[in-house]
CSV table of C-alpha atoms in Angstrom, one decimal:
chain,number,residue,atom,x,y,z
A,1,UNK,CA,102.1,224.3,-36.2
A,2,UNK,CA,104.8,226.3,-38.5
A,3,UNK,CA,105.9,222.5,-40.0
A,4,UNK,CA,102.4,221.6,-40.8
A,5,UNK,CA,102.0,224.6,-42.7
A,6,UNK,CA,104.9,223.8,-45.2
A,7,UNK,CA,105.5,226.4,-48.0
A,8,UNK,CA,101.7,228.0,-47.4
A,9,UNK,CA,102.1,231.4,-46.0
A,10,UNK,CA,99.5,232.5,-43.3
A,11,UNK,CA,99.1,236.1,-41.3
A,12,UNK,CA,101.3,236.4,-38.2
A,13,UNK,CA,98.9,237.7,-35.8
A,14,UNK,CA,96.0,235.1,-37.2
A,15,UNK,CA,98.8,232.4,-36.4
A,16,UNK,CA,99.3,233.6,-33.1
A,17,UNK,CA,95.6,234.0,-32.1
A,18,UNK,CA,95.4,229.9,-33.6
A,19,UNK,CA,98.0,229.2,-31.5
A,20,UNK,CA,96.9,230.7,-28.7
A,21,UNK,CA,93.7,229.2,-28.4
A,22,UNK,CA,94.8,225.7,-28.5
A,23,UNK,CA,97.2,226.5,-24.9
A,24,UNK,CA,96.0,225.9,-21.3
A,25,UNK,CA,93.9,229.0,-20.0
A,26,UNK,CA,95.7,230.1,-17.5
A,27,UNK,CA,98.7,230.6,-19.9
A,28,UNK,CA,96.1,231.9,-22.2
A,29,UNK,CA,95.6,234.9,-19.5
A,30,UNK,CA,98.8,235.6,-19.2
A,31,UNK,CA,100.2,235.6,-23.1
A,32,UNK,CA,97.0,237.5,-24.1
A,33,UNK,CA,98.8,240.8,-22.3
A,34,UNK,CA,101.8,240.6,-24.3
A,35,UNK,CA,102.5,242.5,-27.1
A,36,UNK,CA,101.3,240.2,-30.4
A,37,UNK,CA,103.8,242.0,-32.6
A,38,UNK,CA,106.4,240.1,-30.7
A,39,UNK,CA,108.2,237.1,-32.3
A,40,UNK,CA,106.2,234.0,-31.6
A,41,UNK,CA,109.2,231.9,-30.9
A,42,UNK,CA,110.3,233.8,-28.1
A,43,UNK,CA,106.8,233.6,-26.9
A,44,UNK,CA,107.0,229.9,-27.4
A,45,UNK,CA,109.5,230.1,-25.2
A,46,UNK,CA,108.0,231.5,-22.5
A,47,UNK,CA,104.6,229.8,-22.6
A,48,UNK,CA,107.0,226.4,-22.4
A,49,UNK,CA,108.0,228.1,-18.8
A,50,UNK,CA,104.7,229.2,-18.0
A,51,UNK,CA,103.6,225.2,-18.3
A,52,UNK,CA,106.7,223.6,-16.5
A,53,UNK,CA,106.0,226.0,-13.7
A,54,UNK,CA,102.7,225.6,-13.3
A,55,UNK,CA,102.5,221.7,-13.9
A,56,UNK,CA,104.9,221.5,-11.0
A,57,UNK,CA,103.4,223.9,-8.5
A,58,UNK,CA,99.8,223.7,-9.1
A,59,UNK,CA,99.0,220.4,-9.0
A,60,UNK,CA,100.9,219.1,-5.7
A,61,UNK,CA,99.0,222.4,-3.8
A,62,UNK,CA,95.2,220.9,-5.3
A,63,UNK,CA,95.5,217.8,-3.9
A,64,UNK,CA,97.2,218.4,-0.8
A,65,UNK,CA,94.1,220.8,0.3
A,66,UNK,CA,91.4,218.0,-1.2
A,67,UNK,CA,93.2,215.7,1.0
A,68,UNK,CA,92.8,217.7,4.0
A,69,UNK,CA,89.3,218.4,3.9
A,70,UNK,CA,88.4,215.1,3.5
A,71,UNK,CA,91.1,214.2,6.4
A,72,UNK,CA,89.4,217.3,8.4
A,73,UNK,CA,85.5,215.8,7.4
A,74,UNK,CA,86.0,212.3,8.1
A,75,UNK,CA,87.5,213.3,11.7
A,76,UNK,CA,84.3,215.2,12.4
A,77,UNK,CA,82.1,212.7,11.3
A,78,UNK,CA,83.8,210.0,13.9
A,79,UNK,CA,83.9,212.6,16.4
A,80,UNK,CA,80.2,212.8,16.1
A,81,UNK,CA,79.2,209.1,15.7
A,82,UNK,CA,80.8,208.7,19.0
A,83,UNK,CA,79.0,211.3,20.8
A,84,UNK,CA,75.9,209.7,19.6
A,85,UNK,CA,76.8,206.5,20.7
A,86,UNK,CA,77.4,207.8,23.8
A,87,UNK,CA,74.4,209.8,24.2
A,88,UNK,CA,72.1,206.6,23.4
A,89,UNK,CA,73.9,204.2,25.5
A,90,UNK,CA,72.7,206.6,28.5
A,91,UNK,CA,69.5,207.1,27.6
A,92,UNK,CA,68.3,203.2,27.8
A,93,UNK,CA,68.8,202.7,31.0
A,94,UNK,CA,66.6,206.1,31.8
A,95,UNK,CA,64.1,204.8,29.0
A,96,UNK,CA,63.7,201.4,29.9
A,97,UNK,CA,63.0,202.6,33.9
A,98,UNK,CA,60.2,204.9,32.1
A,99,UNK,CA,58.5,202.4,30.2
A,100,UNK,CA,58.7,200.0,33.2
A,101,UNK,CA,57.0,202.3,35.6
A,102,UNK,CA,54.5,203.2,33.0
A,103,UNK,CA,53.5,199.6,32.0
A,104,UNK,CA,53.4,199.2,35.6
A,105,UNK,CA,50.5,202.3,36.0
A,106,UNK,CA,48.4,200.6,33.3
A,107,UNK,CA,48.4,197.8,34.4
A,108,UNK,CA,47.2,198.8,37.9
A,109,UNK,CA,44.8,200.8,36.1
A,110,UNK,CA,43.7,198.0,34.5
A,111,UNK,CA,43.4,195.7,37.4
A,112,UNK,CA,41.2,198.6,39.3
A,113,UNK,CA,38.7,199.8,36.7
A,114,UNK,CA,38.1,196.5,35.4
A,115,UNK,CA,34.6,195.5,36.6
A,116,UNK,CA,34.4,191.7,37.1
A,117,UNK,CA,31.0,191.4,34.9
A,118,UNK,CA,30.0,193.5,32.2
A,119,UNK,CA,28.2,196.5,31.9
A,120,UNK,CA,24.7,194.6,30.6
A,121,UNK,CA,24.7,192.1,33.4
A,122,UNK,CA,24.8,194.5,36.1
A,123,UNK,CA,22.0,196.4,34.0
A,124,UNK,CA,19.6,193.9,33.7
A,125,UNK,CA,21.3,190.2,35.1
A,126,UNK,CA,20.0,187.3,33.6
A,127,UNK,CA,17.4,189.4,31.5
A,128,UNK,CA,20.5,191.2,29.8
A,129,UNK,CA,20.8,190.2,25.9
A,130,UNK,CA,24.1,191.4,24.9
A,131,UNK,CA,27.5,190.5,26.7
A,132,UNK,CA,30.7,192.4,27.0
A,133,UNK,CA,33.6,190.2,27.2
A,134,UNK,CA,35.8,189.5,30.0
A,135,UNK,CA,32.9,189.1,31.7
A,136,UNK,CA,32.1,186.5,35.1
A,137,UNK,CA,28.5,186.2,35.3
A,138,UNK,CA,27.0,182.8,35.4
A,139,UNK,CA,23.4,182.2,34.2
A,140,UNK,CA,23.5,178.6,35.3
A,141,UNK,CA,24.3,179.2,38.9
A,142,UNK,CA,22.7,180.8,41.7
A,143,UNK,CA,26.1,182.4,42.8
A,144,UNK,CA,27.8,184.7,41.3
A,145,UNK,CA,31.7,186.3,41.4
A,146,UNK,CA,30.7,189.1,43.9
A,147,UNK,CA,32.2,192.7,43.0
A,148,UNK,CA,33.9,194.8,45.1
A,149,UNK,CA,32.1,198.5,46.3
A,150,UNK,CA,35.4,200.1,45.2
A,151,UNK,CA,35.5,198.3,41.7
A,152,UNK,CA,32.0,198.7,41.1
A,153,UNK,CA,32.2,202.5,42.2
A,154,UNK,CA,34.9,203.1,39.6
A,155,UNK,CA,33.5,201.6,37.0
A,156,UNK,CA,31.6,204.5,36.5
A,157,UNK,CA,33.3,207.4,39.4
A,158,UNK,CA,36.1,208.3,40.2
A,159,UNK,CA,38.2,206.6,42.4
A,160,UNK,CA,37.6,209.2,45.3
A,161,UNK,CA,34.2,209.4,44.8
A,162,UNK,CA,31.5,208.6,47.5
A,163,UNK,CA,28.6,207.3,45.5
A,164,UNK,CA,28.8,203.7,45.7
A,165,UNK,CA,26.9,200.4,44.0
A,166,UNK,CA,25.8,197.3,45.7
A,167,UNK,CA,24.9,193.6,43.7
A,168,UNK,CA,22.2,191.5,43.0
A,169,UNK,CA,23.4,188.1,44.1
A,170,UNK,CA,20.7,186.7,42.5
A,171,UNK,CA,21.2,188.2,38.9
A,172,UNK,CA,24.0,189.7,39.3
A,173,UNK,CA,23.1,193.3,39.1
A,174,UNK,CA,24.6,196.5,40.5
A,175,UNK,CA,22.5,199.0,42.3
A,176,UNK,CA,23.2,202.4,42.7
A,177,UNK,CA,23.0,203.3,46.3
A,178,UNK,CA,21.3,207.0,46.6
A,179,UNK,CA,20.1,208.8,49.2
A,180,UNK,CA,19.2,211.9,47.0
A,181,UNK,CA,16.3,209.7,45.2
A,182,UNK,CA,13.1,209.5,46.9
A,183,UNK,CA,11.8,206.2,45.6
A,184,UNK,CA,13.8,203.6,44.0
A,185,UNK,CA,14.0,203.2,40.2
A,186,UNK,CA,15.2,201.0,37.9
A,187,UNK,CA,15.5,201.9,34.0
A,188,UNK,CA,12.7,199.8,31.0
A,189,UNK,CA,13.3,196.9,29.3
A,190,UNK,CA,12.0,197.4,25.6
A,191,UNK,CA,8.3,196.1,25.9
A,192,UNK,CA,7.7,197.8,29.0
A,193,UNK,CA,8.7,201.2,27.3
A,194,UNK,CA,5.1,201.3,25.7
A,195,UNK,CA,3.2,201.2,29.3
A,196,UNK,CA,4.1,205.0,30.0
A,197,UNK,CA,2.2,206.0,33.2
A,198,UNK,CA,1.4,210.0,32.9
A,199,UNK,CA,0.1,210.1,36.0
A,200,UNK,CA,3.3,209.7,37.7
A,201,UNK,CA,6.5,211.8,36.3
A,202,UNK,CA,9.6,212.2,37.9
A,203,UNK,CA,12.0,215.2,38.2
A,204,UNK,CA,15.7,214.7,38.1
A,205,UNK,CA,18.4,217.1,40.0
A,206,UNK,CA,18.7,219.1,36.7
A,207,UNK,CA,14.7,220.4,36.8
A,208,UNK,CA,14.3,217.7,33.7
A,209,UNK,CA,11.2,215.7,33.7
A,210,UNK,CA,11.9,211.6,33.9
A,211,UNK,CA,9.1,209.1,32.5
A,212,UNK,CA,8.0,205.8,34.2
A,213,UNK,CA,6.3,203.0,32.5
A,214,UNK,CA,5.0,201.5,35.8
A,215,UNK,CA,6.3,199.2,38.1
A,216,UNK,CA,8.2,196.1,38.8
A,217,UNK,CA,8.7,193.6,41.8
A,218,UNK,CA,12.0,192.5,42.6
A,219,UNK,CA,13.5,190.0,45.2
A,220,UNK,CA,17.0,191.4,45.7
A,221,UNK,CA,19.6,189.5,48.0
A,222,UNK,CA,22.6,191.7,48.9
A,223,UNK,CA,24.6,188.8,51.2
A,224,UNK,CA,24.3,188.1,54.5
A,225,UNK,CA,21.4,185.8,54.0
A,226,UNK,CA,18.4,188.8,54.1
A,227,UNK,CA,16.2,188.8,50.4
A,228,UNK,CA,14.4,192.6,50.4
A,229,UNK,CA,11.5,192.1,47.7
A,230,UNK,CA,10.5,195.8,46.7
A,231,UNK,CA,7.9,197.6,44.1
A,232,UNK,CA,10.7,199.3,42.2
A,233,UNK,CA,9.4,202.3,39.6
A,234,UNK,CA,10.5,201.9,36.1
A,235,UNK,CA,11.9,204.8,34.9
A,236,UNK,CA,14.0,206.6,32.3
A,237,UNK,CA,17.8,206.0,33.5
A,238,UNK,CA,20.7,204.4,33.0
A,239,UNK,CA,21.2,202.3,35.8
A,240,UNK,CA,19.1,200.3,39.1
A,241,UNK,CA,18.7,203.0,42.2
A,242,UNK,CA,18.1,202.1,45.5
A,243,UNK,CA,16.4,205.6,46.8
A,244,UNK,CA,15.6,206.5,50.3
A,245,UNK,CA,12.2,205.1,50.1
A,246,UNK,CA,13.4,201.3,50.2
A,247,UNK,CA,16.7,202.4,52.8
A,248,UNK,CA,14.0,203.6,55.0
A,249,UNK,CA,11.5,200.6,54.9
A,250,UNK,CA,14.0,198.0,55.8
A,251,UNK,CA,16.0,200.4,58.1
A,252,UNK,CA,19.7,200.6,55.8
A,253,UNK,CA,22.3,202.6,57.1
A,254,UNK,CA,24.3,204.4,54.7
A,255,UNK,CA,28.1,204.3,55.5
A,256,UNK,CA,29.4,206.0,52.5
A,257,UNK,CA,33.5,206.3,54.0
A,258,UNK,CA,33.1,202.3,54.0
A,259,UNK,CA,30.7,201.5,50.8
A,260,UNK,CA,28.6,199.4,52.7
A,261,UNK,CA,24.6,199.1,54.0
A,262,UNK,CA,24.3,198.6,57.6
A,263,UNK,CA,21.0,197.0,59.1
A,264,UNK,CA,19.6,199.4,62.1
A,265,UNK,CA,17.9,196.5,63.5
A,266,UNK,CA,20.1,193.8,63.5
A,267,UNK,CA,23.8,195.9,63.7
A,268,UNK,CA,25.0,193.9,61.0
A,269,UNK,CA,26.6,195.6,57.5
A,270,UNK,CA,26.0,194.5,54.2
């Protein structure tokens, strides 16, 4: 700096704070307690040490701990990529058996509370007008895939229920086997909804009055080569009940533990 100012003259401590400011800062910190009446060679001098000391030390120390941590990280992170490994190579076996078991649940599920023909058909057989696929029934036969008492019960029950239902061969159609319901019922097609009978109201187990709309006569044949035609009330519910009323007229047993009808006269079941 003293050669580029030639023959110009310049204030010594103005010089020294120039100076100053163009050095490192950590020699910066450590010139700035000296005494700036001092001669500024000598502390050229020293700052020259300063920088040779530090350039060697400093340096070396910084990367040597940089390394390290990223020596110390990376070991960590493979430490844990293998205990995840580990951890998910012993759960698949434990998942895989779960999801097994549980497909295998559904799909007994599926195979017991599936009823073989749809909701509508056992309503209403071949009257019904809408159809609820997978559904068996067969309007262009006269026999029909015949539906368990336990599947049937089910459909609607629970499994360890007692009520039961019996079918139609002829349409199809499940009845409700009750011994609770004094006559027989089965619930109105649309036009027959407009024929309400006032003279003849029903009352359900919940004190609630139950509308008819009349009668209808139906041939029903339940297996075993017996047809029972009956005058069956048409009524406000949600499903065909054979009530006490039509059990009594063609002596029908009632084996609930078994889901079945058993014929008083004749000792057979149906």
């Amino acid at each position: 700096m003293k050669s580029l100012l030639g023959d110009r003259h310049i204030d010594n401590n103005l010089f020294y704070q120039l100076w100053l400011r163009r050095l490192p800062a950590n020699i910066q910190q450590i010139l700035a307690v000296g005494d700036t009446d001092a001669d500024l060679d000598n502390i050229a001098k020293i700052a020259d040490r300063i920088y040779e000391r530090s350039k060697q030390a400093s340096p070396p120390l910084h990367n040597v701990t940089v390394d390290d941590r990223l020596d110390t990280l990376q070991k960590e992170i493979n430490v844990l990529c293998r205990k995840l490994s580990e951890l998910t190579q012993r759960e698949k076996p434990r998942r895989s058996s779960r999801d097994r078991s549980r497909e295998r649940t559904r799909s007994t599920s599926r195979r017991r509370t599936t009823p073989a023909i749809c909701w509508y058909h056992q309503m209403f057989g071949y009257r019904a007008r809408k159809c609820l696929q997978p559904c068996r029934f067969n309007r262009n036969s006269n026999r029909y895939p015949r539906v368990s008492m336990a599947t049937a019960s089910t459909h609607i029950m629970p499994e360890n229920s007692r009520l039961f239902y019996i079918q139609d061969r002829t349409t199809g159609a499940q009845f409700l086997v009750d011994t609770g319901a004094e006559i027989s019922v089965v619930p109105p097609f649309n036009e027959e909804r407009k024929n309400i009978n006032p003279s003849l109201v029903l009352r359900a187990a919940n004190k609630s009055d139950i509308k008819t709309y009349g009668k209808r006569k139906l041939s029903l044949d339940f297996g075993r080569g017996a047809s029972y035609r009956w005058n069956f009330v048409i009524a406000d519910v949600s499903m065909p009940i054979i009530g006490i009323d039509f059990l009594c007229n063609f002596d029908l047993l009632v084996d609930s533990r078994r889901h079945r009808l058993i014929n008083g006269s004749q000792t057979t079941s149906i």
